């Protein structure tokens, strides 16, 4: 077993890669031991006794498998959760849920004649501006403004 570290170093320089990516043919070991000049190394590269190995990337197969399982609802237990319940739902999704509920509430009140269309429109715009935290907050504001009667 010859020390081919010098040949490996020269080859890495010629092949423009790291020494770890230089493949030296074990069958041509004696021939490579005699290769002392850069020209000898170039000849060895041409003959195929020295090659540059492909870059080995990080396999995504485990990550893809995990993503497929998460899509099915696995790995979602309390031990896998990081962040508050609110931070796990996107801000926009939270907004959509909240505004739809408030608009549904306003439409129901208008349709049941509990509020007038002008009050509906006024509070619809306020809801759009993000004034109310929830349906309950919306109803509380309607009552405080005197547009909604206290329920018995």
PDB file of C-alpha atoms in Angstrom:
ATOM      1  CA  UNK A   1       0.000   0.000   0.000  1.00  0.00           C
ATOM      2  CA  UNK A   2       1.781   3.137  -1.241  1.00  0.00           C
ATOM      3  CA  UNK A   3       1.285   6.618   0.142  1.00  0.00           C
ATOM      4  CA  UNK A   4      -0.576   8.433  -2.643  1.00  0.00           C
ATOM      5  CA  UNK A   5      -1.347  11.602  -0.665  1.00  0.00           C
ATOM      6  CA  UNK A   6       0.868  13.743  -2.936  1.00  0.00           C
ATOM      7  CA  UNK A   7      -0.847  12.382  -6.070  1.00  0.00           C
ATOM      8  CA  UNK A   8      -4.258  12.915  -4.453  1.00  0.00           C
ATOM      9  CA  UNK A   9      -3.337  16.527  -3.595  1.00  0.00           C
ATOM     10  CA  UNK A  10      -2.156  17.288  -7.154  1.00  0.00           C
ATOM     11  CA  UNK A  11      -5.214  15.582  -8.646  1.00  0.00           C
ATOM     12  CA  UNK A  12      -7.550  17.624  -6.420  1.00  0.00           C
ATOM     13  CA  UNK A  13      -5.859  20.792  -7.658  1.00  0.00           C
ATOM     14  CA  UNK A  14      -6.148  19.741 -11.325  1.00  0.00           C
ATOM     15  CA  UNK A  15      -9.739  18.471 -10.959  1.00  0.00           C
ATOM     16  CA  UNK A  16     -10.696  21.591  -8.936  1.00  0.00           C
ATOM     17  CA  UNK A  17     -12.276  19.660  -6.087  1.00  0.00           C
ATOM     18  CA  UNK A  18     -11.434  18.602  -2.551  1.00  0.00           C
ATOM     19  CA  UNK A  19      -9.037  15.755  -1.816  1.00  0.00           C
ATOM     20  CA  UNK A  20     -11.908  13.719  -0.427  1.00  0.00           C
ATOM     21  CA  UNK A  21     -13.614  13.678  -3.834  1.00  0.00           C
ATOM     22  CA  UNK A  22     -10.568  12.313  -5.691  1.00  0.00           C
ATOM     23  CA  UNK A  23     -11.002   8.610  -6.536  1.00  0.00           C
ATOM     24  CA  UNK A  24      -7.817   6.646  -7.160  1.00  0.00           C
ATOM     25  CA  UNK A  25      -8.171   3.284  -8.912  1.00  0.00           C
ATOM     26  CA  UNK A  26      -6.900   0.580  -6.518  1.00  0.00           C
ATOM     27  CA  UNK A  27      -5.878  -1.577  -9.512  1.00  0.00           C
ATOM     28  CA  UNK A  28      -3.581   1.183 -10.820  1.00  0.00           C
ATOM     29  CA  UNK A  29      -1.891   1.833  -7.463  1.00  0.00           C
ATOM     30  CA  UNK A  30       1.657   1.036  -8.653  1.00  0.00           C
ATOM     31  CA  UNK A  31       1.270   3.161 -11.790  1.00  0.00           C
ATOM     32  CA  UNK A  32      -0.067   6.059  -9.663  1.00  0.00           C
ATOM     33  CA  UNK A  33       2.839   5.753  -7.195  1.00  0.00           C
ATOM     34  CA  UNK A  34       5.214   6.466 -10.100  1.00  0.00           C
ATOM     35  CA  UNK A  35       3.204   9.538 -11.207  1.00  0.00           C
ATOM     36  CA  UNK A  36       5.212  12.378  -9.667  1.00  0.00           C
ATOM     37  CA  UNK A  37       4.585  15.324 -12.012  1.00  0.00           C
ATOM     38  CA  UNK A  38       1.356  17.145 -12.763  1.00  0.00           C
ATOM     39  CA  UNK A  39       1.630  15.923 -16.370  1.00  0.00           C
ATOM     40  CA  UNK A  40       1.700  12.314 -15.070  1.00  0.00           C
ATOM     41  CA  UNK A  41      -1.432  13.037 -13.015  1.00  0.00           C
ATOM     42  CA  UNK A  42      -3.172  14.551 -16.070  1.00  0.00           C
ATOM     43  CA  UNK A  43      -2.350  11.383 -18.047  1.00  0.00           C
ATOM     44  CA  UNK A  44      -3.760   9.249 -15.207  1.00  0.00           C
ATOM     45  CA  UNK A  45      -6.939  11.344 -15.234  1.00  0.00           C
ATOM     46  CA  UNK A  46      -7.249  10.880 -19.003  1.00  0.00           C
ATOM     47  CA  UNK A  47      -6.747   7.122 -18.709  1.00  0.00           C
ATOM     48  CA  UNK A  48      -9.419   6.907 -15.977  1.00  0.00           C
ATOM     49  CA  UNK A  49      -7.126   5.846 -13.115  1.00  0.00           C
ATOM     50  CA  UNK A  50      -8.052   9.069 -11.290  1.00  0.00           C
ATOM     51  CA  UNK A  51     -11.594  10.448 -11.244  1.00  0.00           C
ATOM     52  CA  UNK A  52     -13.575  13.186  -9.516  1.00  0.00           C
ATOM     53  CA  UNK A  53     -16.434  11.737  -7.472  1.00  0.00           C
ATOM     54  CA  UNK A  54     -19.871  13.339  -7.578  1.00  0.00           C
ATOM     55  CA  UNK A  55     -20.912  15.555  -4.689  1.00  0.00           C
ATOM     56  CA  UNK A  56     -23.000  13.596  -2.226  1.00  0.00           C
ATOM     57  CA  UNK A  57     -25.947  15.690  -1.092  1.00  0.00           C
ATOM     58  CA  UNK A  58     -28.133  15.232   1.961  1.00  0.00           C
ATOM     59  CA  UNK A  59     -30.911  12.735   1.329  1.00  0.00           C
ATOM     60  CA  UNK A  60     -34.409  14.241   1.526  1.00  0.00           C
ATOM     61  CA  UNK A  61     -36.147  10.849   1.645  1.00  0.00           C
ATOM     62  CA  UNK A  62     -36.665  10.868   5.422  1.00  0.00           C
ATOM     63  CA  UNK A  63     -37.908  14.474   5.343  1.00  0.00           C
ATOM     64  CA  UNK A  64     -40.333  13.651   2.513  1.00  0.00           C
ATOM     65  CA  UNK A  65     -41.617  10.594   4.369  1.00  0.00           C
ATOM     66  CA  UNK A  66     -42.158  12.711   7.507  1.00  0.00           C
ATOM     67  CA  UNK A  67     -44.004  15.374   5.473  1.00  0.00           C
ATOM     68  CA  UNK A  68     -46.305  12.685   3.993  1.00  0.00           C
ATOM     69  CA  UNK A  69     -47.080  11.408   7.491  1.00  0.00           C
ATOM     70  CA  UNK A  70     -47.756  14.933   8.803  1.00  0.00           C
ATOM     71  CA  UNK A  71     -50.152  15.458   5.871  1.00  0.00           C
ATOM     72  CA  UNK A  72     -52.040  12.384   7.137  1.00  0.00           C
ATOM     73  CA  UNK A  73     -52.164  13.922  10.617  1.00  0.00           C
ATOM     74  CA  UNK A  74     -49.381  11.940  12.285  1.00  0.00           C
ATOM     75  CA  UNK A  75     -46.652  13.469  14.505  1.00  0.00           C
ATOM     76  CA  UNK A  76     -49.027  16.194  15.707  1.00  0.00           C
ATOM     77  CA  UNK A  77     -49.256  15.281  19.393  1.00  0.00           C
ATOM     78  CA  UNK A  78     -48.369  17.548  22.310  1.00  0.00           C
ATOM     79  CA  UNK A  79     -44.763  16.304  22.323  1.00  0.00           C
ATOM     80  CA  UNK A  80     -44.233  17.510  18.747  1.00  0.00           C
ATOM     81  CA  UNK A  81     -45.705  20.973  19.223  1.00  0.00           C
ATOM     82  CA  UNK A  82     -43.527  24.036  19.530  1.00  0.00           C
ATOM     83  CA  UNK A  83     -45.119  27.442  19.844  1.00  0.00           C
ATOM     84  CA  UNK A  84     -48.432  28.630  21.219  1.00  0.00           C
ATOM     85  CA  UNK A  85     -51.718  27.348  19.782  1.00  0.00           C
ATOM     86  CA  UNK A  86     -52.165  30.758  18.137  1.00  0.00           C
ATOM     87  CA  UNK A  87     -48.735  30.688  16.494  1.00  0.00           C
ATOM     88  CA  UNK A  88     -49.456  27.289  14.929  1.00  0.00           C
ATOM     89  CA  UNK A  89     -52.315  28.775  12.867  1.00  0.00           C
ATOM     90  CA  UNK A  90     -51.253  31.405  10.303  1.00  0.00           C
ATOM     91  CA  UNK A  91     -52.326  34.968  11.120  1.00  0.00           C
ATOM     92  CA  UNK A  92     -54.307  35.222   7.890  1.00  0.00           C
ATOM     93  CA  UNK A  93     -56.206  32.005   8.583  1.00  0.00           C
ATOM     94  CA  UNK A  94     -57.114  33.267  12.073  1.00  0.00           C
ATOM     95  CA  UNK A  95     -58.344  36.527  10.530  1.00  0.00           C
ATOM     96  CA  UNK A  96     -60.450  34.676   7.927  1.00  0.00           C
ATOM     97  CA  UNK A  97     -62.116  32.527  10.612  1.00  0.00           C
ATOM     98  CA  UNK A  98     -62.837  35.556  12.789  1.00  0.00           C
ATOM     99  CA  UNK A  99     -64.166  37.875  10.059  1.00  0.00           C
ATOM    100  CA  UNK A 100     -66.377  35.164   8.531  1.00  0.00           C
ATOM    101  CA  UNK A 101     -67.950  34.471  11.920  1.00  0.00           C
ATOM    102  CA  UNK A 102     -68.585  38.188  12.524  1.00  0.00           C
ATOM    103  CA  UNK A 103     -70.051  38.748   9.051  1.00  0.00           C
ATOM    104  CA  UNK A 104     -72.252  35.678   9.482  1.00  0.00           C
ATOM    105  CA  UNK A 105     -73.487  37.088  12.823  1.00  0.00           C
ATOM    106  CA  UNK A 106     -74.193  40.524  11.306  1.00  0.00           C
ATOM    107  CA  UNK A 107     -76.071  38.994   8.354  1.00  0.00           C
ATOM    108  CA  UNK A 108     -78.182  36.847  10.696  1.00  0.00           C
ATOM    109  CA  UNK A 109     -79.062  39.892  12.835  1.00  0.00           C
ATOM    110  CA  UNK A 110     -79.973  41.925   9.735  1.00  0.00           C
ATOM    111  CA  UNK A 111     -82.081  39.111   8.250  1.00  0.00           C
ATOM    112  CA  UNK A 112     -83.948  38.640  11.540  1.00  0.00           C
ATOM    113  CA  UNK A 113     -84.590  42.433  11.579  1.00  0.00           C
ATOM    114  CA  UNK A 114     -82.707  42.795  14.888  1.00  0.00           C
ATOM    115  CA  UNK A 115     -80.604  45.559  13.273  1.00  0.00           C
ATOM    116  CA  UNK A 116     -81.315  47.914  10.368  1.00  0.00           C
ATOM    117  CA  UNK A 117     -79.404  47.672   7.070  1.00  0.00           C
ATOM    118  CA  UNK A 118     -77.622  50.968   7.830  1.00  0.00           C
ATOM    119  CA  UNK A 119     -76.429  49.649  11.218  1.00  0.00           C
ATOM    120  CA  UNK A 120     -75.434  46.402   9.477  1.00  0.00           C
ATOM    121  CA  UNK A 121     -73.327  48.352   6.977  1.00  0.00           C
ATOM    122  CA  UNK A 122     -71.721  50.510   9.691  1.00  0.00           C
ATOM    123  CA  UNK A 123     -70.723  47.506  11.824  1.00  0.00           C
ATOM    124  CA  UNK A 124     -69.687  45.499   8.728  1.00  0.00           C
ATOM    125  CA  UNK A 125     -67.123  48.217   8.000  1.00  0.00           C
ATOM    126  CA  UNK A 126     -65.970  48.303  11.624  1.00  0.00           C
ATOM    127  CA  UNK A 127     -65.512  44.525  11.553  1.00  0.00           C
ATOM    128  CA  UNK A 128     -63.488  44.869   8.365  1.00  0.00           C
ATOM    129  CA  UNK A 129     -61.266  47.368  10.188  1.00  0.00           C
ATOM    130  CA  UNK A 130     -60.535  44.741  12.839  1.00  0.00           C
ATOM    131  CA  UNK A 131     -62.430  46.477  15.622  1.00  0.00           C
ATOM    132  CA  UNK A 132     -63.941  43.311  17.134  1.00  0.00           C
ATOM    133  CA  UNK A 133     -62.123  40.350  18.671  1.00  0.00           C
ATOM    134  CA  UNK A 134     -64.990  37.882  18.270  1.00  0.00           C
ATOM    135  CA  UNK A 135     -68.730  37.425  17.711  1.00  0.00           C
ATOM    136  CA  UNK A 136     -69.320  38.099  21.408  1.00  0.00           C
ATOM    137  CA  UNK A 137     -67.320  41.331  21.260  1.00  0.00           C
ATOM    138  CA  UNK A 138     -69.310  42.413  18.191  1.00  0.00           C
ATOM    139  CA  UNK A 139     -72.650  41.749  19.938  1.00  0.00           C
ATOM    140  CA  UNK A 140     -71.461  43.550  23.076  1.00  0.00           C
ATOM    141  CA  UNK A 141     -70.615  46.637  20.976  1.00  0.00           C
ATOM    142  CA  UNK A 142     -74.011  46.499  19.237  1.00  0.00           C
ATOM    143  CA  UNK A 143     -75.719  46.422  22.654  1.00  0.00           C
ATOM    144  CA  UNK A 144     -73.567  49.259  24.023  1.00  0.00           C
ATOM    145  CA  UNK A 145     -74.421  51.386  20.970  1.00  0.00           C
ATOM    146  CA  UNK A 146     -78.120  50.696  21.645  1.00  0.00           C
ATOM    147  CA  UNK A 147     -78.725  48.903  18.350  1.00  0.00           C
ATOM    148  CA  UNK A 148     -79.466  45.523  19.909  1.00  0.00           C
ATOM    149  CA  UNK A 149     -81.954  44.801  22.665  1.00  0.00           C
ATOM    150  CA  UNK A 150     -80.822  42.832  25.725  1.00  0.00           C
ATOM    151  CA  UNK A 151     -81.949  39.219  25.363  1.00  0.00           C
ATOM    152  CA  UNK A 152     -84.116  37.868  28.207  1.00  0.00           C
TER     153      UNK A 152
END
